[in-house]
mmCIF file of C-alpha atoms in Angstrom:
data_model
loop_
_atom_site.group_PDB
_atom_site.id
_atom_site.type_symbol
_atom_site.label_atom_id
_atom_site.label_comp_id
_atom_site.label_asym_id
_atom_site.label_seq_id
_atom_site.Cartn_x
_atom_site.Cartn_y
_atom_site.Cartn_z
ATOM 1 C CA MET X 1 188.097 171.180 147.580
ATOM 2 C CA ASN X 2 184.940 173.552 147.740
ATOM 3 C CA LEU X 3 185.599 176.271 149.926
ATOM 4 C CA THR X 4 182.231 178.325 149.828
ATOM 5 C CA ASN X 5 178.572 177.873 148.765
ATOM 6 C CA GLY X 6 175.831 180.280 148.220
ATOM 7 C CA HIS X 7 175.217 183.643 146.948
ATOM 8 C CA LEU X 8 178.381 185.688 147.502
ATOM 9 C CA PHE X 9 178.339 189.429 148.260
ATOM 10 C CA TRP X 10 182.068 190.694 147.339
ATOM 11 C CA PRO X 11 182.016 189.124 143.701
ATOM 12 C CA THR X 12 179.184 191.214 142.731
ATOM 13 C CA THR X 13 180.925 194.678 143.780
ATOM 14 C CA THR X 14 183.669 194.222 141.232
ATOM 15 C CA ALA X 15 184.620 192.587 137.827
ATOM 16 C CA PRO X 16 187.009 189.798 137.933
ATOM 17 C CA LEU X 17 190.700 190.625 137.496
ATOM 18 C CA THR X 18 192.016 190.015 134.005
ATOM 19 C CA VAL X 19 195.369 188.303 134.146
ATOM 20 C CA PRO X 20 197.442 188.604 131.058
ATOM 21 C CA LYS X 21 198.429 185.025 129.656
ATOM 22 C CA ILE X 22 202.111 184.663 129.638
ATOM 23 C CA LYS X 23 204.936 181.800 129.072
ATOM 24 C CA PRO X 24 206.280 181.368 132.598
ATOM 25 C CA LYS X 25 210.130 181.419 132.918
ATOM 26 C CA ALA X 26 211.655 178.144 133.935
ATOM 27 C CA HIS X 27 213.081 179.877 137.299
ATOM 28 C CA TYR X 28 212.130 182.543 139.592
ATOM 29 C CA ASP X 29 213.671 183.981 142.650
ATOM 30 C CA VAL X 30 210.192 183.211 144.605
ATOM 31 C CA ILE X 31 207.218 181.192 143.568
ATOM 32 C CA ILE X 32 203.904 181.555 145.504
ATOM 33 C CA ILE X 33 201.520 178.915 145.652
ATOM 34 C CA GLY X 34 198.109 180.472 146.160
ATOM 35 C CA ALA X 35 196.247 183.790 145.049
ATOM 36 C CA GLY X 36 194.330 184.648 147.838
ATOM 37 C CA MET X 37 195.067 187.121 150.562
ATOM 38 C CA SER X 38 198.138 185.639 151.929
ATOM 39 C CA GLY X 39 199.583 185.234 148.483
ATOM 40 C CA ALA X 40 198.605 188.709 147.256
ATOM 41 C CA LEU X 41 200.365 190.442 150.272
ATOM 42 C CA CYS X 42 203.569 188.142 149.906
ATOM 43 C CA ALA X 43 203.567 188.991 146.178
ATOM 44 C CA TYR X 44 203.142 192.867 146.741
ATOM 45 C CA GLU X 45 205.908 192.872 149.443
ATOM 46 C CA LEU X 46 208.517 190.683 147.686
ATOM 47 C CA THR X 47 208.020 192.528 144.391
ATOM 48 C CA LYS X 48 208.242 195.953 146.136
ATOM 49 C CA GLN X 49 211.665 194.534 147.294
ATOM 50 C CA GLY X 50 212.916 193.826 143.905
ATOM 51 C CA TYR X 51 212.280 189.856 143.655
ATOM 52 C CA ASP X 52 211.438 187.964 140.462
ATOM 53 C CA VAL X 53 208.115 186.220 141.636
ATOM 54 C CA LEU X 54 205.659 184.027 139.883
ATOM 55 C CA SER X 55 202.318 183.366 141.701
ATOM 56 C CA ILE X 56 200.124 180.272 140.964
ATOM 57 C CA ASP X 57 196.536 179.501 141.611
ATOM 58 C CA LYS X 58 194.489 176.568 140.361
ATOM 59 C CA ARG X 59 191.475 178.923 140.413
ATOM 60 C CA HIS X 60 191.485 182.490 139.351
ATOM 61 C CA ILE X 61 192.591 185.608 141.444
ATOM 62 C CA ALA X 62 190.521 186.050 144.687
ATOM 63 C CA GLU X 63 188.154 183.274 143.979
ATOM 64 C CA GLY X 64 188.780 180.992 147.000
ATOM 65 C CA SER X 65 188.279 181.880 150.323
ATOM 66 C CA THR X 66 188.884 185.509 149.780
ATOM 67 C CA SER X 67 185.489 185.674 148.034
ATOM 68 C CA ALA X 68 183.910 184.759 151.511
ATOM 69 C CA ASN X 69 186.123 186.942 153.514
ATOM 70 C CA THR X 70 184.175 189.431 155.601
ATOM 71 C CA GLY X 71 186.638 192.012 155.685
ATOM 72 C CA LEU X 72 186.910 192.765 159.285
ATOM 73 C CA LEU X 73 190.408 193.669 160.239
ATOM 74 C CA GLN X 74 191.466 193.969 163.967
ATOM 75 C CA TYR X 75 194.634 193.570 165.945
ATOM 76 C CA SER X 76 192.543 191.752 168.842
ATOM 77 C CA ASN X 77 192.465 188.090 168.402
ATOM 78 C CA ASP X 78 190.179 185.427 168.925
ATOM 79 C CA ILE X 79 191.985 184.779 172.081
ATOM 80 C CA MET X 80 191.956 187.398 174.562
ATOM 81 C CA LEU X 81 195.339 188.788 175.474
ATOM 82 C CA VAL X 82 194.818 187.988 179.031
ATOM 83 C CA ASP X 83 194.173 183.961 177.864
ATOM 84 C CA LEU X 84 197.159 183.941 175.387
ATOM 85 C CA ALA X 85 199.382 185.241 178.538
ATOM 86 C CA GLU X 86 198.293 182.282 180.193
ATOM 87 C CA GLN X 87 199.004 180.040 177.290
ATOM 88 C CA ILE X 88 202.398 181.434 176.206
ATOM 89 C CA GLY X 89 203.361 183.974 178.734
ATOM 90 C CA GLU X 90 202.690 187.462 179.238
ATOM 91 C CA GLU X 91 205.911 188.512 177.181
ATOM 92 C CA ASP X 92 205.191 186.601 174.407
ATOM 93 C CA ALA X 93 201.541 187.235 174.336
ATOM 94 C CA VAL X 94 201.978 191.143 174.385
ATOM 95 C CA LEU X 95 204.622 190.868 171.624
ATOM 96 C CA PHE X 96 202.277 188.774 169.416
ATOM 97 C CA TYR X 97 199.484 191.513 170.041
ATOM 98 C CA ARG X 98 202.223 194.124 169.061
ATOM 99 C CA LEU X 99 202.982 192.161 165.880
ATOM 100 C CA CYS X 100 199.123 192.165 165.124
ATOM 101 C CA GLU X 101 198.902 195.880 165.854
ATOM 102 C CA GLN X 102 201.698 196.564 163.583
ATOM 103 C CA ALA X 103 200.173 194.633 160.850
ATOM 104 C CA MET X 104 197.225 196.732 160.947
ATOM 105 C CA GLN X 105 199.220 199.899 160.720
ATOM 106 C CA ASP X 106 200.938 198.333 157.587
ATOM 107 C CA LEU X 107 197.744 197.278 155.875
ATOM 108 C CA THR X 108 196.491 200.851 156.710
ATOM 109 C CA THR X 109 199.818 202.533 155.068
ATOM 110 C CA LEU X 110 199.502 199.928 152.408
ATOM 111 C CA ALA X 111 195.884 200.484 151.421
ATOM 112 C CA THR X 112 196.671 204.288 150.894
ATOM 113 C CA SER X 113 199.326 203.393 148.549
ATOM 114 C CA LEU X 114 197.297 201.336 145.878
ATOM 115 C CA SER X 115 196.438 202.587 142.598
ATOM 116 C CA ARG X 116 192.471 201.661 143.328
ATOM 117 C CA ASN X 117 190.051 202.511 146.022
ATOM 118 C CA THR X 118 189.247 199.055 147.907
ATOM 119 C CA ASP X 119 186.816 200.632 150.309
ATOM 120 C CA TYR X 120 189.667 200.481 153.082
ATOM 121 C CA ILE X 121 188.406 202.345 155.901
ATOM 122 C CA GLU X 122 189.684 202.725 159.468
ATOM 123 C CA ARG X 123 187.080 201.803 162.159
ATOM 124 C CA PRO X 124 186.914 201.432 165.843
ATOM 125 C CA SER X 125 185.894 197.942 167.190
ATOM 126 C CA ILE X 126 183.431 197.113 170.061
ATOM 127 C CA TYR X 127 183.758 193.825 171.952
ATOM 128 C CA TYR X 128 181.056 193.337 174.302
ATOM 129 C CA ALA X 129 180.402 190.868 176.927
ATOM 130 C CA SER X 130 177.859 188.276 175.476
ATOM 131 C CA THR X 131 176.601 187.346 179.297
ATOM 132 C CA ALA X 132 177.030 189.160 182.641
ATOM 133 C CA GLU X 133 179.431 186.237 183.491
ATOM 134 C CA ASP X 134 181.983 187.219 181.027
ATOM 135 C CA VAL X 135 182.378 190.793 182.199
ATOM 136 C CA PRO X 136 185.134 190.053 184.837
ATOM 137 C CA ARG X 137 187.082 188.284 182.031
ATOM 138 C CA LEU X 138 186.506 191.242 179.910
ATOM 139 C CA GLN X 139 187.743 193.659 182.666
ATOM 140 C CA LYS X 140 191.017 191.630 183.257
ATOM 141 C CA ASN X 141 191.503 191.986 179.431
ATOM 142 C CA TYR X 142 191.104 195.486 179.394
ATOM 143 C CA THR X 143 193.379 195.862 182.579
ATOM 144 C CA LEU X 144 196.285 194.097 180.704
ATOM 145 C CA LEU X 145 195.946 195.848 177.431
ATOM 146 C CA LYS X 146 195.923 199.169 179.229
ATOM 147 C CA LYS X 147 198.911 197.832 181.239
ATOM 148 C CA HIS X 148 200.898 197.330 178.032
ATOM 149 C CA GLY X 149 199.817 200.731 176.312
ATOM 150 C CA PHE X 150 197.349 199.403 173.766
ATOM 151 C CA GLU X 151 194.628 202.224 173.130
ATOM 152 C CA VAL X 152 191.509 200.684 174.605
ATOM 153 C CA ALA X 153 188.339 201.966 176.632
ATOM 154 C CA TYR X 154 186.205 200.056 178.909
ATOM 155 C CA LEU X 155 182.473 200.759 178.574
ATOM 156 C CA ASP X 156 180.216 200.060 181.330
ATOM 157 C CA ARG X 157 176.353 199.500 180.556
ATOM 158 C CA GLN X 158 175.736 203.264 180.278
ATOM 159 C CA ALA X 159 178.561 204.145 178.424
ATOM 160 C CA LEU X 160 177.704 201.400 175.804
ATOM 161 C CA ALA X 161 174.399 202.440 175.388
ATOM 162 C CA ASN X 162 175.371 205.843 174.679
ATOM 163 C CA GLU X 163 177.245 204.788 171.720
ATOM 164 C CA MET X 164 175.636 201.934 170.294
ATOM 165 C CA PRO X 165 171.818 200.887 169.799
ATOM 166 C CA PHE X 166 171.937 198.154 171.993
ATOM 167 C CA GLU X 167 172.381 197.200 175.687
ATOM 168 C CA LYS X 168 175.022 194.962 177.081
ATOM 169 C CA GLU X 169 176.768 194.668 180.477
ATOM 170 C CA ALA X 170 180.180 196.031 179.269
ATOM 171 C CA ALA X 171 182.416 196.015 176.078
ATOM 172 C CA LEU X 172 185.680 197.069 175.183
ATOM 173 C CA LYS X 173 186.265 199.556 172.390
ATOM 174 C CA THR X 174 189.546 199.556 170.499
ATOM 175 C CA TYR X 175 191.029 201.712 168.112
ATOM 176 C CA GLY X 176 193.303 201.327 164.789
ATOM 177 C CA ASP X 177 190.973 198.577 163.061
ATOM 178 C CA ALA X 178 189.547 198.640 159.519
ATOM 179 C CA GLU X 179 186.985 197.249 157.234
ATOM 180 C CA VAL X 180 187.871 196.531 153.417
ATOM 181 C CA ASN X 181 186.394 194.823 150.413
ATOM 182 C CA PRO X 182 188.638 191.826 150.458
ATOM 183 C CA VAL X 183 188.136 191.032 146.740
ATOM 184 C CA LYS X 184 188.856 194.837 145.525
ATOM 185 C CA PHE X 185 191.821 194.586 147.972
ATOM 186 C CA VAL X 186 193.268 191.400 146.653
ATOM 187 C CA GLN X 187 192.764 192.184 143.024
ATOM 188 C CA THR X 188 194.434 195.603 143.511
ATOM 189 C CA LEU X 189 197.360 194.071 145.252
ATOM 190 C CA PHE X 190 197.957 191.363 142.257
ATOM 191 C CA SER X 191 197.424 194.412 139.587
ATOM 192 C CA ASP X 192 199.916 196.770 141.355
ATOM 193 C CA ALA X 193 202.585 193.727 141.989
ATOM 194 C CA LYS X 194 204.171 193.753 138.602
ATOM 195 C CA HIS X 195 204.769 189.765 138.508
ATOM 196 C CA ASP X 196 204.036 186.894 136.522
ATOM 197 C CA ILE X 197 200.862 185.016 137.432
ATOM 198 C CA VAL X 198 199.343 181.548 136.121
ATOM 199 C CA GLU X 199 195.837 180.854 137.048
ATOM 200 C CA GLU X 200 194.184 177.538 136.540
ATOM 201 C CA CYS X 201 197.249 175.758 137.222
ATOM 202 C CA GLU X 202 197.168 173.119 139.934
ATOM 203 C CA VAL X 203 200.709 172.484 141.849
ATOM 204 C CA THR X 204 201.237 168.710 142.236
ATOM 205 C CA ALA X 205 204.436 168.368 144.233
ATOM 206 C CA THR X 206 207.325 170.419 145.557
ATOM 207 C CA TYR X 207 210.736 169.236 145.913
ATOM 208 C CA SER X 208 213.675 171.011 147.876
ATOM 209 C CA GLU X 209 216.808 170.426 146.020
ATOM 210 C CA GLU X 210 220.366 171.621 146.950
ATOM 211 C CA THR X 211 220.011 175.268 145.923
ATOM 212 C CA GLN X 212 216.570 175.547 144.594
ATOM 213 C CA VAL X 213 212.908 174.251 144.938
ATOM 214 C CA ARG X 214 211.538 172.282 141.873
ATOM 215 C CA VAL X 215 207.736 172.908 141.463
ATOM 216 C CA GLU X 216 205.414 170.527 139.583
ATOM 217 C CA THR X 217 202.580 171.561 138.045
ATOM 218 C CA SER X 218 199.505 171.011 135.748
ATOM 219 C CA LYS X 219 201.207 173.464 133.270
ATOM 220 C CA GLY X 220 204.958 172.028 133.533
ATOM 221 C CA THR X 221 207.757 172.413 135.718
ATOM 222 C CA PHE X 222 208.945 175.498 137.363
ATOM 223 C CA HIS X 223 212.077 176.114 139.730
ATOM 224 C CA ALA X 224 212.934 178.922 142.358
ATOM 225 C CA LYS X 225 215.236 179.890 145.092
ATOM 226 C CA HIS X 226 212.225 179.751 147.328
ATOM 227 C CA VAL X 227 208.477 178.626 147.489
ATOM 228 C CA ILE X 228 205.909 180.160 149.842
ATOM 229 C CA HIS X 229 202.717 177.898 150.468
ATOM 230 C CA THR X 230 200.005 180.480 150.819
ATOM 231 C CA THR X 231 196.998 177.639 150.417
ATOM 232 C CA GLY X 232 194.753 178.716 152.782
ATOM 233 C CA TYR X 233 192.411 176.059 154.024
ATOM 234 C CA GLU X 234 193.165 173.694 150.856
ATOM 235 C CA THR X 235 195.078 170.608 151.926
ATOM 236 C CA PRO X 236 199.028 171.571 151.576
ATOM 237 C CA VAL X 237 200.567 170.645 148.539
ATOM 238 C CA VAL X 238 203.419 168.971 150.795
ATOM 239 C CA GLY X 239 203.543 168.894 154.470
ATOM 240 C CA LYS X 240 200.941 168.327 157.005
ATOM 241 C CA ARG X 241 198.955 170.589 159.554
ATOM 242 C CA MET X 242 199.462 169.668 163.011
ATOM 243 C CA GLY X 243 197.130 171.117 165.624
ATOM 244 C CA ALA X 244 194.555 172.688 163.268
ATOM 245 C CA ALA X 245 190.870 171.924 162.195
ATOM 246 C CA ILE X 246 188.587 173.062 159.261
ATOM 247 C CA HIS X 247 185.482 174.224 160.325
ATOM 248 C CA ARG X 248 182.534 176.462 158.477
ATOM 249 C CA SER X 249 180.610 179.481 159.271
ATOM 250 C CA TYR X 250 177.826 181.591 157.865
ATOM 251 C CA VAL X 251 177.175 184.952 156.610
ATOM 252 C CA VAL X 252 174.244 187.041 155.749
ATOM 253 C CA VAL X 253 174.395 190.301 153.877
ATOM 254 C CA THR X 254 171.402 192.820 154.146
ATOM 255 C CA GLU X 255 169.676 194.887 151.509
ATOM 256 C CA PRO X 256 171.036 198.659 152.145
ATOM 257 C CA ILE X 257 169.320 200.268 155.396
ATOM 258 C CA ASN X 258 167.715 203.538 154.814
ATOM 259 C CA GLU X 259 168.789 205.308 158.062
ATOM 260 C CA GLN X 260 171.917 206.166 160.019
ATOM 261 C CA LEU X 261 173.594 203.265 161.597
ATOM 262 C CA TRP X 262 175.668 203.320 164.703
ATOM 263 C CA GLN X 263 178.444 205.613 165.910
ATOM 264 C CA ASP X 264 181.413 205.543 163.794
ATOM 265 C CA ASP X 265 179.903 202.316 162.014
ATOM 266 C CA ALA X 266 182.531 200.471 164.422
ATOM 267 C CA LEU X 267 183.185 196.764 163.798
ATOM 268 C CA ILE X 268 180.961 194.598 166.488
ATOM 269 C CA TRP X 269 181.923 191.365 167.847
ATOM 270 C CA GLU X 270 181.327 189.284 171.227
ATOM 271 C CA THR X 271 182.795 187.102 173.877
ATOM 272 C CA ALA X 272 180.822 184.102 173.206
ATOM 273 C CA HIS X 273 182.316 181.156 171.093
ATOM 274 C CA PRO X 274 181.438 180.721 168.408
ATOM 275 C CA TYR X 275 180.804 184.685 168.349
ATOM 276 C CA LEU X 276 178.679 187.141 166.450
ATOM 277 C CA TYR X 277 180.271 189.548 164.184
ATOM 278 C CA ILE X 278 178.645 192.596 162.300
ATOM 279 C CA ARG X 279 180.148 195.453 160.254
ATOM 280 C CA THR X 280 178.534 197.932 157.586
ATOM 281 C CA THR X 281 179.521 198.061 153.946
ATOM 282 C CA VAL X 282 179.908 201.429 152.080
ATOM 283 C CA ASP X 283 176.547 201.311 150.740
ATOM 284 C CA ASN X 284 174.912 200.828 154.409
ATOM 285 C CA ARG X 285 174.314 197.230 154.389
ATOM 286 C CA LEU X 286 175.033 194.928 157.214
ATOM 287 C CA ILE X 287 177.410 191.898 157.197
ATOM 288 C CA ILE X 288 176.280 189.535 159.935
ATOM 289 C CA GLY X 289 178.469 186.372 160.437
ATOM 290 C CA GLY X 290 178.930 183.547 163.000
ATOM 291 C CA LEU X 291 177.113 180.082 164.008
ATOM 292 C CA ASP X 292 180.329 178.206 163.345
ATOM 293 C CA GLU X 293 180.238 174.512 163.121
ATOM 294 C CA ASP X 294 182.837 171.835 163.444
ATOM 295 C CA ILE X 295 182.230 170.423 160.023
ATOM 296 C CA ALA X 296 184.962 170.771 157.101
ATOM 297 C CA VAL X 297 182.927 171.237 154.022
ATOM 298 C CA PRO X 298 180.856 174.215 152.928
ATOM 299 C CA PRO X 299 176.979 173.873 153.989
ATOM 300 C CA THR X 300 174.219 172.936 151.636
ATOM 301 C CA ASP X 301 171.454 175.453 150.253
ATOM 302 C CA LYS X 302 169.237 174.384 152.761
ATOM 303 C CA ALA X 303 171.606 174.870 155.906
ATOM 304 C CA ILE X 304 172.552 178.114 154.464
ATOM 305 C CA GLN X 305 168.797 179.612 154.350
ATOM 306 C CA GLN X 306 168.269 178.319 157.917
ATOM 307 C CA HIS X 307 171.612 179.609 159.467
ATOM 308 C CA ALA X 308 170.922 182.952 157.659
ATOM 309 C CA GLU X 309 167.559 183.229 159.296
ATOM 310 C CA LYS X 310 169.048 182.583 162.612
ATOM 311 C CA LEU X 311 172.175 185.339 162.133
ATOM 312 C CA LEU X 312 169.063 187.680 161.164
ATOM 313 C CA LYS X 313 167.107 186.830 164.343
ATOM 314 C CA GLU X 314 170.361 187.646 166.459
ATOM 315 C CA ALA X 315 170.722 190.956 164.574
ATOM 316 C CA ARG X 316 167.235 192.183 164.854
ATOM 317 C CA GLU X 317 167.335 191.497 168.636
ATOM 318 C CA LEU X 318 170.552 193.735 168.752
ATOM 319 C CA PHE X 319 168.888 196.301 166.363
ATOM 320 C CA PRO X 320 164.918 196.214 166.641
ATOM 321 C CA SER X 321 164.566 199.281 164.802
ATOM 322 C CA TYR X 322 166.474 198.156 161.574
ATOM 323 C CA ASP X 323 164.463 196.607 158.721
ATOM 324 C CA LEU X 324 166.830 193.923 158.276
ATOM 325 C CA LYS X 325 166.286 191.849 154.834
ATOM 326 C CA ALA X 326 168.940 189.255 153.469
ATOM 327 C CA ALA X 327 170.047 190.038 150.205
ATOM 328 C CA TYR X 328 173.010 187.619 150.173
ATOM 329 C CA ALA X 329 173.757 184.422 152.372
ATOM 330 C CA TYR X 330 176.451 181.841 152.204
ATOM 331 C CA GLY X 331 178.626 179.440 154.056
ATOM 332 C CA ALA X 332 182.396 179.054 153.825
ATOM 333 C CA THR X 333 185.317 176.844 155.406
ATOM 334 C CA PHE X 334 187.815 178.397 157.451
ATOM 335 C CA GLY X 335 190.775 176.932 159.645
ATOM 336 C CA GLU X 336 191.799 177.437 163.210
ATOM 337 C CA SER X 337 194.850 176.445 164.990
ATOM 338 C CA TYR X 338 194.366 174.860 168.374
ATOM 339 C CA ASP X 339 196.394 177.386 169.960
ATOM 340 C CA ASN X 340 194.978 180.230 167.996
ATOM 341 C CA LEU X 341 198.353 181.351 166.320
ATOM 342 C CA PRO X 342 198.935 181.227 162.653
ATOM 343 C CA PHE X 343 201.501 179.161 160.806
ATOM 344 C CA ILE X 344 204.301 181.252 159.739
ATOM 345 C CA GLY X 345 207.963 180.257 158.675
ATOM 346 C CA GLU X 346 210.225 177.683 156.877
ATOM 347 C CA HIS X 347 209.444 173.948 156.957
ATOM 348 C CA PRO X 348 211.436 172.149 159.631
ATOM 349 C CA THR X 349 212.844 169.784 156.802
ATOM 350 C CA LYS X 350 211.957 171.144 153.430
ATOM 351 C CA LYS X 351 214.431 174.074 152.934
ATOM 352 C CA ARG X 352 213.622 177.231 151.105
ATOM 353 C CA GLN X 353 209.882 176.377 151.484
ATOM 354 C CA TYR X 354 207.806 178.509 153.728
ATOM 355 C CA TYR X 355 204.286 178.562 154.671
ATOM 356 C CA LEU X 356 201.822 181.300 155.408
ATOM 357 C CA LEU X 357 198.671 180.078 156.868
ATOM 358 C CA GLY X 358 196.697 182.578 158.528
ATOM 359 C CA TYR X 359 194.363 180.329 160.408
ATOM 360 C CA GLY X 360 191.832 182.243 162.595
ATOM 361 C CA GLY X 361 189.464 185.221 162.593
ATOM 362 C CA ASN X 362 192.362 187.548 161.994
ATOM 363 C CA GLY X 363 193.436 186.127 158.835
ATOM 364 C CA THR X 364 194.136 189.156 156.873
ATOM 365 C CA VAL X 365 196.091 190.494 159.780
ATOM 366 C CA TYR X 366 198.240 187.564 159.858
ATOM 367 C CA SER X 367 198.991 187.424 156.188
ATOM 368 C CA MET X 368 200.016 191.008 156.713
ATOM 369 C CA MET X 369 202.406 189.803 159.296
ATOM 370 C CA GLY X 370 203.485 186.764 157.561
ATOM 371 C CA ALA X 371 204.393 188.587 154.519
ATOM 372 C CA LYS X 372 206.830 190.612 156.290
ATOM 373 C CA MET X 373 208.069 187.964 158.152
ATOM 374 C CA ILE X 374 208.669 185.477 155.127
ATOM 375 C CA THR X 375 210.587 188.361 153.234
ATOM 376 C CA SER X 376 212.822 188.904 156.300
ATOM 377 C CA PHE X 377 213.478 184.974 156.238
ATOM 378 C CA ILE X 378 214.367 185.380 152.518
ATOM 379 C CA LYS X 379 216.818 187.870 153.252
ATOM 380 C CA GLY X 380 218.333 185.825 155.499
ATOM 381 C CA LYS X 381 217.219 187.447 158.698
ATOM 382 C CA GLU X 382 215.092 186.076 161.728
ATOM 383 C CA PRO X 383 212.194 188.323 162.145
ATOM 384 C CA VAL X 384 210.869 189.390 165.412
ATOM 385 C CA GLY X 385 208.269 187.092 166.893
ATOM 386 C CA ALA X 386 208.997 184.345 164.563
ATOM 387 C CA HIS X 387 209.344 181.813 167.370
ATOM 388 C CA ILE X 388 205.975 182.242 168.344
ATOM 389 C CA VAL X 389 204.417 181.408 165.058
ATOM 390 C CA ARG X 390 207.107 178.678 163.846
ATOM 391 C CA LEU X 391 206.102 175.719 162.152
ATOM 392 C CA SER X 392 208.066 173.505 164.539
ATOM 393 C CA ARG X 393 205.943 174.194 167.334
ATOM 394 C CA THR X 394 203.494 171.369 168.857
ATOM 395 C CA ASN X 395 200.796 172.891 166.654
ATOM 396 C CA GLY X 396 202.600 173.632 163.223
ATOM 397 C CA VAL X 397 203.367 171.942 160.023
ATOM 398 C CA ARG X 398 205.465 168.722 159.570
#
């Protein structure tokens, strides 16, 4: 399955990771299927805990969806806390937001410990009301976040204008978020996690046996006590996603801008669905994304060009003083669950087979959360909040 098309930005910022050729062992503690963000975080967490791990990918490290990941890391979700509370109850909604907040803190701690600079920078986020009609819902969300102790500020039109070079009716400012170069981050996680890696190896089947899982691949058969499926938006090797859809989105990356940008280089997004999102880069470019479509394949070159112009137009309306010129433009597939929650946990019937599918706009945050959860499962412990994201829910994996 092709996941991206167009002129990708992140692969131009770093050389590919060189993976040593190895002869894999017949048996491991854990085999991870997928070498993107979720697989990288699982590999790092498990090797740190002393597990013998093998990572397998049919591509090369960070060549799938990671290459198109825009690198906005936020604890807030595609679904507002107030809306999630209506969906699953206030207690569980707050718990889920807390888990996302903790995952952000874990990512920040992790980034400081890596052997390489991955352009990980803490940022605040600005979440603005797309229209005046969205303001009451934004206010309700602010009230609920504040009630439960999340660090958030409400900005009216004047307060927002004092901080940002555009005017909207209102916005929320949250803290503890970050930006990252996702390709550098994934490469460094794999480099620092000392374990076996096999690239260009397609997994064709997995079978849960009495005390182990058998993994059939294009390069032979392997066995492990546990298997983790971190295949992202690809069709799962085994199992079936329930209550999820694969869409596509567009991104344009500008030429460097020769002037100071907005306060704190805050991450920017909006209440509309699909939403526009904007961030800066270390070399003063803007990454602008959005215009999601309910189509499961990457767009054509022509569609990418047309949507890049639309994204630039929207960004120019926000920032009329900036000279915005496209340097890179691409489209990519992404997955969303119908209930706006990731899929994390053990398969309901395939024992010792775990899934970490971070569907939604918070994929990297979900991946960090899931890596911790699955490590707990493997240790025989039930992680806090596992019931919210379990695979056996209505929207899950069968």
